[in-house]
PDB file of C-alpha atoms in Angstrom:
ATOM      1  CA  UNK A   1     120.351 130.703 119.109  1.00  0.00           C
ATOM      2  CA  UNK A   2     117.755 131.321 121.833  1.00  0.00           C
ATOM      3  CA  UNK A   3     120.036 133.048 124.373  1.00  0.00           C
ATOM      4  CA  UNK A   4     118.988 134.932 126.472  1.00  0.00           C
ATOM      5  CA  UNK A   5     115.392 133.865 125.703  1.00  0.00           C
ATOM      6  CA  UNK A   6     114.102 130.766 127.490  1.00  0.00           C
ATOM      7  CA  UNK A   7     112.549 128.087 125.329  1.00  0.00           C
ATOM      8  CA  UNK A   8     109.620 125.712 125.931  1.00  0.00           C
ATOM      9  CA  UNK A   9     107.652 123.000 124.123  1.00  0.00           C
ATOM     10  CA  UNK A  10     107.255 125.262 121.079  1.00  0.00           C
ATOM     11  CA  UNK A  11     110.811 124.399 120.098  1.00  0.00           C
ATOM     12  CA  UNK A  12     109.495 120.899 119.343  1.00  0.00           C
ATOM     13  CA  UNK A  13     107.094 122.412 116.815  1.00  0.00           C
ATOM     14  CA  UNK A  14     110.046 124.238 115.220  1.00  0.00           C
ATOM     15  CA  UNK A  15     112.008 120.979 115.049  1.00  0.00           C
ATOM     16  CA  UNK A  16     109.039 119.254 113.411  1.00  0.00           C
ATOM     17  CA  UNK A  17     108.916 122.045 110.835  1.00  0.00           C
ATOM     18  CA  UNK A  18     112.609 121.617 110.035  1.00  0.00           C
ATOM     19  CA  UNK A  19     112.166 117.863 109.610  1.00  0.00           C
ATOM     20  CA  UNK A  20     109.096 118.347 107.385  1.00  0.00           C
ATOM     21  CA  UNK A  21     110.851 120.941 105.239  1.00  0.00           C
ATOM     22  CA  UNK A  22     113.819 118.627 104.730  1.00  0.00           C
ATOM     23  CA  UNK A  23     111.662 115.561 104.061  1.00  0.00           C
ATOM     24  CA  UNK A  24     109.480 117.320 101.481  1.00  0.00           C
ATOM     25  CA  UNK A  25     112.215 119.197  99.616  1.00  0.00           C
ATOM     26  CA  UNK A  26     115.466 117.366 100.319  1.00  0.00           C
ATOM     27  CA  UNK A  27     117.040 120.647 101.491  1.00  0.00           C
ATOM     28  CA  UNK A  28     117.519 122.390 104.810  1.00  0.00           C
ATOM     29  CA  UNK A  29     115.233 125.387 105.425  1.00  0.00           C
ATOM     30  CA  UNK A  30     118.215 127.633 106.110  1.00  0.00           C
ATOM     31  CA  UNK A  31     121.727 127.346 104.725  1.00  0.00           C
ATOM     32  CA  UNK A  32     124.702 129.700 104.495  1.00  0.00           C
ATOM     33  CA  UNK A  33     128.486 129.331 104.168  1.00  0.00           C
ATOM     34  CA  UNK A  34     129.207 131.104 107.472  1.00  0.00           C
ATOM     35  CA  UNK A  35     127.748 130.366 110.906  1.00  0.00           C
ATOM     36  CA  UNK A  36     127.026 134.044 111.581  1.00  0.00           C
ATOM     37  CA  UNK A  37     124.989 134.356 108.380  1.00  0.00           C
ATOM     38  CA  UNK A  38     123.200 131.087 109.095  1.00  0.00           C
ATOM     39  CA  UNK A  39     122.220 132.225 112.597  1.00  0.00           C
ATOM     40  CA  UNK A  40     120.900 135.482 111.160  1.00  0.00           C
ATOM     41  CA  UNK A  41     118.757 133.602 108.668  1.00  0.00           C
ATOM     42  CA  UNK A  42     117.339 131.330 111.368  1.00  0.00           C
ATOM     43  CA  UNK A  43     116.527 134.259 113.656  1.00  0.00           C
ATOM     44  CA  UNK A  44     115.343 136.853 111.134  1.00  0.00           C
ATOM     45  CA  UNK A  45     114.731 135.552 107.611  1.00  0.00           C
ATOM     46  CA  UNK A  46     111.380 133.942 106.651  1.00  0.00           C
ATOM     47  CA  UNK A  47     111.535 130.396 105.341  1.00  0.00           C
ATOM     48  CA  UNK A  48     111.578 130.283 101.532  1.00  0.00           C
ATOM     49  CA  UNK A  49     109.522 128.060  99.214  1.00  0.00           C
ATOM     50  CA  UNK A  50     110.910 129.556  95.996  1.00  0.00           C
ATOM     51  CA  UNK A  51     112.876 126.472  94.945  1.00  0.00           C
ATOM     52  CA  UNK A  52     111.206 124.697  92.003  1.00  0.00           C
ATOM     53  CA  UNK A  53     111.061 121.499  94.082  1.00  0.00           C
ATOM     54  CA  UNK A  54     108.206 123.061  96.068  1.00  0.00           C
ATOM     55  CA  UNK A  55     106.013 123.263  92.962  1.00  0.00           C
ATOM     56  CA  UNK A  56     105.164 119.593  93.361  1.00  0.00           C
ATOM     57  CA  UNK A  57     104.298 119.977  97.061  1.00  0.00           C
ATOM     58  CA  UNK A  58     100.681 120.775  97.907  1.00  0.00           C
ATOM     59  CA  UNK A  59      99.562 124.165  99.193  1.00  0.00           C
ATOM     60  CA  UNK A  60      98.363 122.595 102.460  1.00  0.00           C
ATOM     61  CA  UNK A  61     101.773 120.995 103.083  1.00  0.00           C
ATOM     62  CA  UNK A  62     103.597 124.293 102.489  1.00  0.00           C
ATOM     63  CA  UNK A  63     101.144 126.041 104.803  1.00  0.00           C
ATOM     64  CA  UNK A  64     101.818 123.617 107.654  1.00  0.00           C
ATOM     65  CA  UNK A  65     105.598 123.890 107.273  1.00  0.00           C
ATOM     66  CA  UNK A  66     105.374 127.692 107.292  1.00  0.00           C
ATOM     67  CA  UNK A  67     103.189 127.633 110.426  1.00  0.00           C
ATOM     68  CA  UNK A  68     105.673 125.401 112.245  1.00  0.00           C
ATOM     69  CA  UNK A  69     108.622 127.623 111.275  1.00  0.00           C
ATOM     70  CA  UNK A  70     107.209 130.926 112.482  1.00  0.00           C
ATOM     71  CA  UNK A  71     109.937 132.908 114.281  1.00  0.00           C
ATOM     72  CA  UNK A  72     107.878 134.048 117.275  1.00  0.00           C
ATOM     73  CA  UNK A  73     106.774 131.141 119.496  1.00  0.00           C
ATOM     74  CA  UNK A  74     103.382 132.709 120.264  1.00  0.00           C
ATOM     75  CA  UNK A  75     102.652 132.855 116.505  1.00  0.00           C
ATOM     76  CA  UNK A  76     103.929 129.336 115.833  1.00  0.00           C
ATOM     77  CA  UNK A  77     101.602 126.369 115.360  1.00  0.00           C
ATOM     78  CA  UNK A  78     102.059 123.938 118.257  1.00  0.00           C
ATOM     79  CA  UNK A  79     102.209 120.173 117.744  1.00  0.00           C
ATOM     80  CA  UNK A  80      98.630 119.532 118.927  1.00  0.00           C
ATOM     81  CA  UNK A  81      97.245 122.084 116.472  1.00  0.00           C
ATOM     82  CA  UNK A  82      99.514 120.743 113.712  1.00  0.00           C
ATOM     83  CA  UNK A  83      97.880 117.320 114.056  1.00  0.00           C
ATOM     84  CA  UNK A  84      94.540 118.980 113.251  1.00  0.00           C
ATOM     85  CA  UNK A  85      95.886 120.720 110.138  1.00  0.00           C
ATOM     86  CA  UNK A  86      93.953 120.011 106.884  1.00  0.00           C
ATOM     87  CA  UNK A  87      97.057 118.414 105.328  1.00  0.00           C
ATOM     88  CA  UNK A  88      97.045 115.700 108.015  1.00  0.00           C
ATOM     89  CA  UNK A  89      93.286 115.401 108.556  1.00  0.00           C
ATOM     90  CA  UNK A  90      91.935 115.477 105.005  1.00  0.00           C
ATOM     91  CA  UNK A  91      89.478 112.712 104.099  1.00  0.00           C
ATOM     92  CA  UNK A  92      91.151 112.195 100.762  1.00  0.00           C
ATOM     93  CA  UNK A  93      90.549 113.454  97.258  1.00  0.00           C
ATOM     94  CA  UNK A  94      87.305 112.473  95.543  1.00  0.00           C
ATOM     95  CA  UNK A  95      88.112 110.922  92.173  1.00  0.00           C
ATOM     96  CA  UNK A  96      86.029 111.671  89.101  1.00  0.00           C
ATOM     97  CA  UNK A  97      83.189 109.160  88.722  1.00  0.00           C
ATOM     98  CA  UNK A  98      84.019 108.291  85.089  1.00  0.00           C
ATOM     99  CA  UNK A  99      87.691 107.832  85.968  1.00  0.00           C
ATOM    100  CA  UNK A 100      86.819 105.618  88.946  1.00  0.00           C
ATOM    101  CA  UNK A 101      84.410 103.574  86.815  1.00  0.00           C
ATOM    102  CA  UNK A 102      87.156 103.071  84.233  1.00  0.00           C
ATOM    103  CA  UNK A 103      89.504 101.801  86.940  1.00  0.00           C
ATOM    104  CA  UNK A 104      86.961  99.215  88.087  1.00  0.00           C
ATOM    105  CA  UNK A 105      86.313  98.088  84.499  1.00  0.00           C
ATOM    106  CA  UNK A 106      90.049  97.669  83.875  1.00  0.00           C
ATOM    107  CA  UNK A 107      90.409  95.682  87.094  1.00  0.00           C
ATOM    108  CA  UNK A 108      87.599  93.386  85.985  1.00  0.00           C
ATOM    109  CA  UNK A 109      89.280  92.821  82.627  1.00  0.00           C
ATOM    110  CA  UNK A 110      92.592  92.114  84.336  1.00  0.00           C
ATOM    111  CA  UNK A 111      91.065  89.372  86.490  1.00  0.00           C
ATOM    112  CA  UNK A 112      89.708  87.656  83.369  1.00  0.00           C
ATOM    113  CA  UNK A 113      93.214  87.180  81.925  1.00  0.00           C
ATOM    114  CA  UNK A 114      95.298  84.044  82.295  1.00  0.00           C
ATOM    115  CA  UNK A 115      98.368  83.880  84.497  1.00  0.00           C
ATOM    116  CA  UNK A 116     100.840  84.567  81.682  1.00  0.00           C
ATOM    117  CA  UNK A 117      98.954  87.662  80.524  1.00  0.00           C
ATOM    118  CA  UNK A 118      98.736  88.966  84.096  1.00  0.00           C
ATOM    119  CA  UNK A 119     102.443  88.367  84.649  1.00  0.00           C
ATOM    120  CA  UNK A 120     103.442  90.208  81.447  1.00  0.00           C
ATOM    121  CA  UNK A 121     101.194  93.173  82.248  1.00  0.00           C
ATOM    122  CA  UNK A 122     102.505  93.315  85.821  1.00  0.00           C
ATOM    123  CA  UNK A 123     106.096  93.465  84.558  1.00  0.00           C
ATOM    124  CA  UNK A 124     105.100  96.191  82.087  1.00  0.00           C
ATOM    125  CA  UNK A 125     103.482  98.123  84.954  1.00  0.00           C
ATOM    126  CA  UNK A 126     106.687  97.773  86.955  1.00  0.00           C
ATOM    127  CA  UNK A 127     108.737  99.143  84.051  1.00  0.00           C
ATOM    128  CA  UNK A 128     106.245 101.745  82.798  1.00  0.00           C
ATOM    129  CA  UNK A 129     107.286 105.345  82.204  1.00  0.00           C
ATOM    130  CA  UNK A 130     105.731 108.101  84.288  1.00  0.00           C
ATOM    131  CA  UNK A 131     103.773 109.526  81.335  1.00  0.00           C
ATOM    132  CA  UNK A 132     101.977 106.178  80.996  1.00  0.00           C
ATOM    133  CA  UNK A 133     100.799 105.927  84.594  1.00  0.00           C
ATOM    134  CA  UNK A 134     100.815 109.495  85.964  1.00  0.00           C
ATOM    135  CA  UNK A 135      97.032 109.615  86.511  1.00  0.00           C
ATOM    136  CA  UNK A 136      96.970 106.184  88.135  1.00  0.00           C
ATOM    137  CA  UNK A 137      99.902 107.074  90.385  1.00  0.00           C
ATOM    138  CA  UNK A 138      97.939 110.089  91.542  1.00  0.00           C
ATOM    139  CA  UNK A 139      94.821 107.926  91.993  1.00  0.00           C
ATOM    140  CA  UNK A 140      96.712 105.380  94.104  1.00  0.00           C
ATOM    141  CA  UNK A 141      97.901 108.125  96.436  1.00  0.00           C
ATOM    142  CA  UNK A 142      94.325 109.418  96.758  1.00  0.00           C
ATOM    143  CA  UNK A 143      92.858 105.953  97.361  1.00  0.00           C
ATOM    144  CA  UNK A 144      95.462 104.877  99.914  1.00  0.00           C
ATOM    145  CA  UNK A 145      93.899 106.745 102.843  1.00  0.00           C
ATOM    146  CA  UNK A 146      96.046 105.245 105.599  1.00  0.00           C
ATOM    147  CA  UNK A 147      99.235 105.678 103.508  1.00  0.00           C
ATOM    148  CA  UNK A 148     100.461 102.140 104.183  1.00  0.00           C
ATOM    149  CA  UNK A 149     101.451 101.544 100.557  1.00  0.00           C
ATOM    150  CA  UNK A 150      98.679  99.040  99.757  1.00  0.00           C
ATOM    151  CA  UNK A 151      95.012  99.359  98.807  1.00  0.00           C
ATOM    152  CA  UNK A 152      92.488  97.412 100.846  1.00  0.00           C
ATOM    153  CA  UNK A 153      89.026  96.509  99.559  1.00  0.00           C
ATOM    154  CA  UNK A 154      87.544  98.879 102.156  1.00  0.00           C
ATOM    155  CA  UNK A 155      89.532 101.795 100.727  1.00  0.00           C
ATOM    156  CA  UNK A 156      88.250 101.057  97.222  1.00  0.00           C
ATOM    157  CA  UNK A 157      84.673 100.826  98.526  1.00  0.00           C
ATOM    158  CA  UNK A 158      84.993 104.157 100.304  1.00  0.00           C
ATOM    159  CA  UNK A 159      86.427 105.846  97.202  1.00  0.00           C
ATOM    160  CA  UNK A 160      83.618 104.483  95.014  1.00  0.00           C
ATOM    161  CA  UNK A 161      80.950 105.680  97.443  1.00  0.00           C
ATOM    162  CA  UNK A 162      82.456 109.181  97.541  1.00  0.00           C
ATOM    163  CA  UNK A 163      82.722 109.218  93.733  1.00  0.00           C
ATOM    164  CA  UNK A 164      79.124 108.056  93.316  1.00  0.00           C
ATOM    165  CA  UNK A 165      80.094 104.801  91.582  1.00  0.00           C
ATOM    166  CA  UNK A 166      78.111 101.624  92.185  1.00  0.00           C
ATOM    167  CA  UNK A 167      80.097  98.981  94.054  1.00  0.00           C
ATOM    168  CA  UNK A 168      80.272  95.710  92.059  1.00  0.00           C
ATOM    169  CA  UNK A 169      79.385  92.465  93.812  1.00  0.00           C
ATOM    170  CA  UNK A 170      82.766  90.961  92.959  1.00  0.00           C
ATOM    171  CA  UNK A 171      84.885  93.847  94.287  1.00  0.00           C
ATOM    172  CA  UNK A 172      86.781  91.501  96.638  1.00  0.00           C
ATOM    173  CA  UNK A 173      87.764  89.378  93.634  1.00  0.00           C
ATOM    174  CA  UNK A 174      88.760  92.453  91.605  1.00  0.00           C
ATOM    175  CA  UNK A 175      90.984  93.750  94.415  1.00  0.00           C
ATOM    176  CA  UNK A 176      92.658  90.439  95.209  1.00  0.00           C
ATOM    177  CA  UNK A 177      96.435  90.744  95.040  1.00  0.00           C
ATOM    178  CA  UNK A 178      98.821  88.127  93.708  1.00  0.00           C
ATOM    179  CA  UNK A 179      99.865  87.176  97.250  1.00  0.00           C
ATOM    180  CA  UNK A 180      96.416  85.779  98.002  1.00  0.00           C
ATOM    181  CA  UNK A 181      95.074  88.566 100.210  1.00  0.00           C
ATOM    182  CA  UNK A 182      92.535  91.314  99.609  1.00  0.00           C
ATOM    183  CA  UNK A 183      95.046  94.108  99.153  1.00  0.00           C
ATOM    184  CA  UNK A 184      96.797  95.544  96.127  1.00  0.00           C
ATOM    185  CA  UNK A 185     100.354  96.801  96.125  1.00  0.00           C
ATOM    186  CA  UNK A 186     101.215  99.834  94.009  1.00  0.00           C
ATOM    187  CA  UNK A 187     102.478  97.734  91.076  1.00  0.00           C
ATOM    188  CA  UNK A 188      99.506  95.352  91.289  1.00  0.00           C
ATOM    189  CA  UNK A 189      97.116  98.311  91.208  1.00  0.00           C
ATOM    190  CA  UNK A 190      98.838  99.882  88.187  1.00  0.00           C
ATOM    191  CA  UNK A 191      98.780  96.544  86.350  1.00  0.00           C
ATOM    192  CA  UNK A 192      95.102  95.922  87.104  1.00  0.00           C
ATOM    193  CA  UNK A 193      93.780  99.467  86.625  1.00  0.00           C
ATOM    194  CA  UNK A 194      95.773 100.646  83.609  1.00  0.00           C
ATOM    195  CA  UNK A 195      94.592 100.805  80.048  1.00  0.00           C
ATOM    196  CA  UNK A 196      96.486  97.804  78.702  1.00  0.00           C
ATOM    197  CA  UNK A 197      97.013  99.332  75.248  1.00  0.00           C
ATOM    198  CA  UNK A 198      98.684 102.357  76.807  1.00  0.00           C
ATOM    199  CA  UNK A 199     100.724 100.252  79.203  1.00  0.00           C
ATOM    200  CA  UNK A 200     102.271  97.763  76.785  1.00  0.00           C
ATOM    201  CA  UNK A 201     104.824  99.428  74.529  1.00  0.00           C
ATOM    202  CA  UNK A 202     107.652  97.838  72.592  1.00  0.00           C
ATOM    203  CA  UNK A 203     110.271  98.988  75.114  1.00  0.00           C
ATOM    204  CA  UNK A 204     108.360  97.676  78.142  1.00  0.00           C
ATOM    205  CA  UNK A 205     107.515  94.451  76.276  1.00  0.00           C
ATOM    206  CA  UNK A 206     111.218  93.875  75.672  1.00  0.00           C
ATOM    207  CA  UNK A 207     111.920  94.534  79.342  1.00  0.00           C
ATOM    208  CA  UNK A 208     109.306  91.930  80.252  1.00  0.00           C
ATOM    209  CA  UNK A 209     110.792  89.405  77.821  1.00  0.00           C
ATOM    210  CA  UNK A 210     114.275  89.866  79.276  1.00  0.00           C
ATOM    211  CA  UNK A 211     112.957  89.190  82.777  1.00  0.00           C
ATOM    212  CA  UNK A 212     111.319  85.969  81.582  1.00  0.00           C
ATOM    213  CA  UNK A 213     114.433  84.952  79.624  1.00  0.00           C
ATOM    214  CA  UNK A 214     116.582  84.115  82.656  1.00  0.00           C
ATOM    215  CA  UNK A 215     119.472  82.510  80.761  1.00  0.00           C
ATOM    216  CA  UNK A 216     119.587  85.204  78.071  1.00  0.00           C
ATOM    217  CA  UNK A 217     119.358  82.854  75.102  1.00  0.00           C
ATOM    218  CA  UNK A 218     116.643  84.887  73.382  1.00  0.00           C
ATOM    219  CA  UNK A 219     113.895  82.377  74.151  1.00  0.00           C
ATOM    220  CA  UNK A 220     111.558  81.763  77.084  1.00  0.00           C
ATOM    221  CA  UNK A 221     111.591  78.082  77.914  1.00  0.00           C
ATOM    222  CA  UNK A 222     108.982  76.125  79.807  1.00  0.00           C
ATOM    223  CA  UNK A 223     111.008  75.990  83.015  1.00  0.00           C
ATOM    224  CA  UNK A 224     111.746  79.708  82.856  1.00  0.00           C
ATOM    225  CA  UNK A 225     108.062  80.460  82.432  1.00  0.00           C
ATOM    226  CA  UNK A 226     107.035  78.125  85.239  1.00  0.00           C
ATOM    227  CA  UNK A 227     109.665  79.635  87.526  1.00  0.00           C
ATOM    228  CA  UNK A 228     108.508  83.174  86.903  1.00  0.00           C
ATOM    229  CA  UNK A 229     104.797  82.420  87.228  1.00  0.00           C
ATOM    230  CA  UNK A 230     105.435  80.461  90.413  1.00  0.00           C
ATOM    231  CA  UNK A 231     107.248  83.389  92.004  1.00  0.00           C
ATOM    232  CA  UNK A 232     104.615  85.892  90.860  1.00  0.00           C
ATOM    233  CA  UNK A 233     101.632  84.126  92.316  1.00  0.00           C
ATOM    234  CA  UNK A 234     100.711  82.932  95.736  1.00  0.00           C
ATOM    235  CA  UNK A 235     101.007  79.226  96.550  1.00  0.00           C
ATOM    236  CA  UNK A 236      97.265  79.035  97.259  1.00  0.00           C
ATOM    237  CA  UNK A 237      96.512  80.382  93.799  1.00  0.00           C
ATOM    238  CA  UNK A 238      98.892  77.878  92.232  1.00  0.00           C
ATOM    239  CA  UNK A 239      97.424  75.022  94.299  1.00  0.00           C
ATOM    240  CA  UNK A 240      93.880  75.941  93.277  1.00  0.00           C
ATOM    241  CA  UNK A 241      94.626  76.156  89.571  1.00  0.00           C
ATOM    242  CA  UNK A 242      97.299  73.469  89.521  1.00  0.00           C
ATOM    243  CA  UNK A 243      99.848  73.222  86.735  1.00  0.00           C
ATOM    244  CA  UNK A 244      97.201  72.605  84.093  1.00  0.00           C
ATOM    245  CA  UNK A 245      96.796  76.290  83.261  1.00  0.00           C
ATOM    246  CA  UNK A 246     100.545  76.695  82.881  1.00  0.00           C
ATOM    247  CA  UNK A 247     100.681  73.699  80.519  1.00  0.00           C
ATOM    248  CA  UNK A 248      97.745  75.109  78.554  1.00  0.00           C
ATOM    249  CA  UNK A 249      99.590  78.398  78.175  1.00  0.00           C
ATOM    250  CA  UNK A 250     102.646  76.620  76.792  1.00  0.00           C
ATOM    251  CA  UNK A 251     100.522  74.520  74.446  1.00  0.00           C
ATOM    252  CA  UNK A 252      98.803  77.633  73.114  1.00  0.00           C
ATOM    253  CA  UNK A 253     101.839  79.878  72.694  1.00  0.00           C
ATOM    254  CA  UNK A 254     104.716  77.439  72.062  1.00  0.00           C
ATOM    255  CA  UNK A 255     104.029  76.999  68.348  1.00  0.00           C
ATOM    256  CA  UNK A 256     107.375  75.271  67.723  1.00  0.00           C
ATOM    257  CA  UNK A 257     106.784  72.655  70.388  1.00  0.00           C
ATOM    258  CA  UNK A 258     110.384  72.825  71.606  1.00  0.00           C
ATOM    259  CA  UNK A 259     109.552  73.878  75.219  1.00  0.00           C
TER     260      UNK A 259
END
């Protein structure tokens, strides 16, 4: 494709643009049934973002891809400059103060629930429809600054400061995950931060029940409940609380007394 023109390190920037285009859209930037037509597109035709898939990709991301796929090397963004692009260097979106305050309140309420209630809500969060959690999904992406898939207490603190929300003294407790550390996975965050009335619907409640009901007999027995709660929570949490809370849950909710 480059003959007789010599190529240099700018071809790496082009390759990065091709990879980014494919990763963000699931398609190749250029495609044609015949090699001759394909080569013409690569050499002459500008890259297209007309596919509807690009509507959900940010303006900054499209801008970077376009800069990396410029035809003329001297007009193309090199790799060093690409690393300084706003899409890669942004500090993160500032969430609305009222929205952020609501998240913290919901997290506080979640931590006040017993283990059974937390487990049911977590399953509902796992099975929730997009329309139930769209705003929280967006918030998680904004809060997760290092994009490692979990929220650390420091990330929550930083987001609250930027939103102008007062940091509660018990933030470490609010952001404690079920595995005993001070991070929240995506599902743990949705479960803790969601409006519980919006999250729990009949369909998701049935999904939760079926997960508890391991043998499919239409009932959740004591051993099934203990098994699920044991797998949902860290050993340290179970050791601290002991089995007494689990027995209390059964005593409260097992009205028939048949385990």
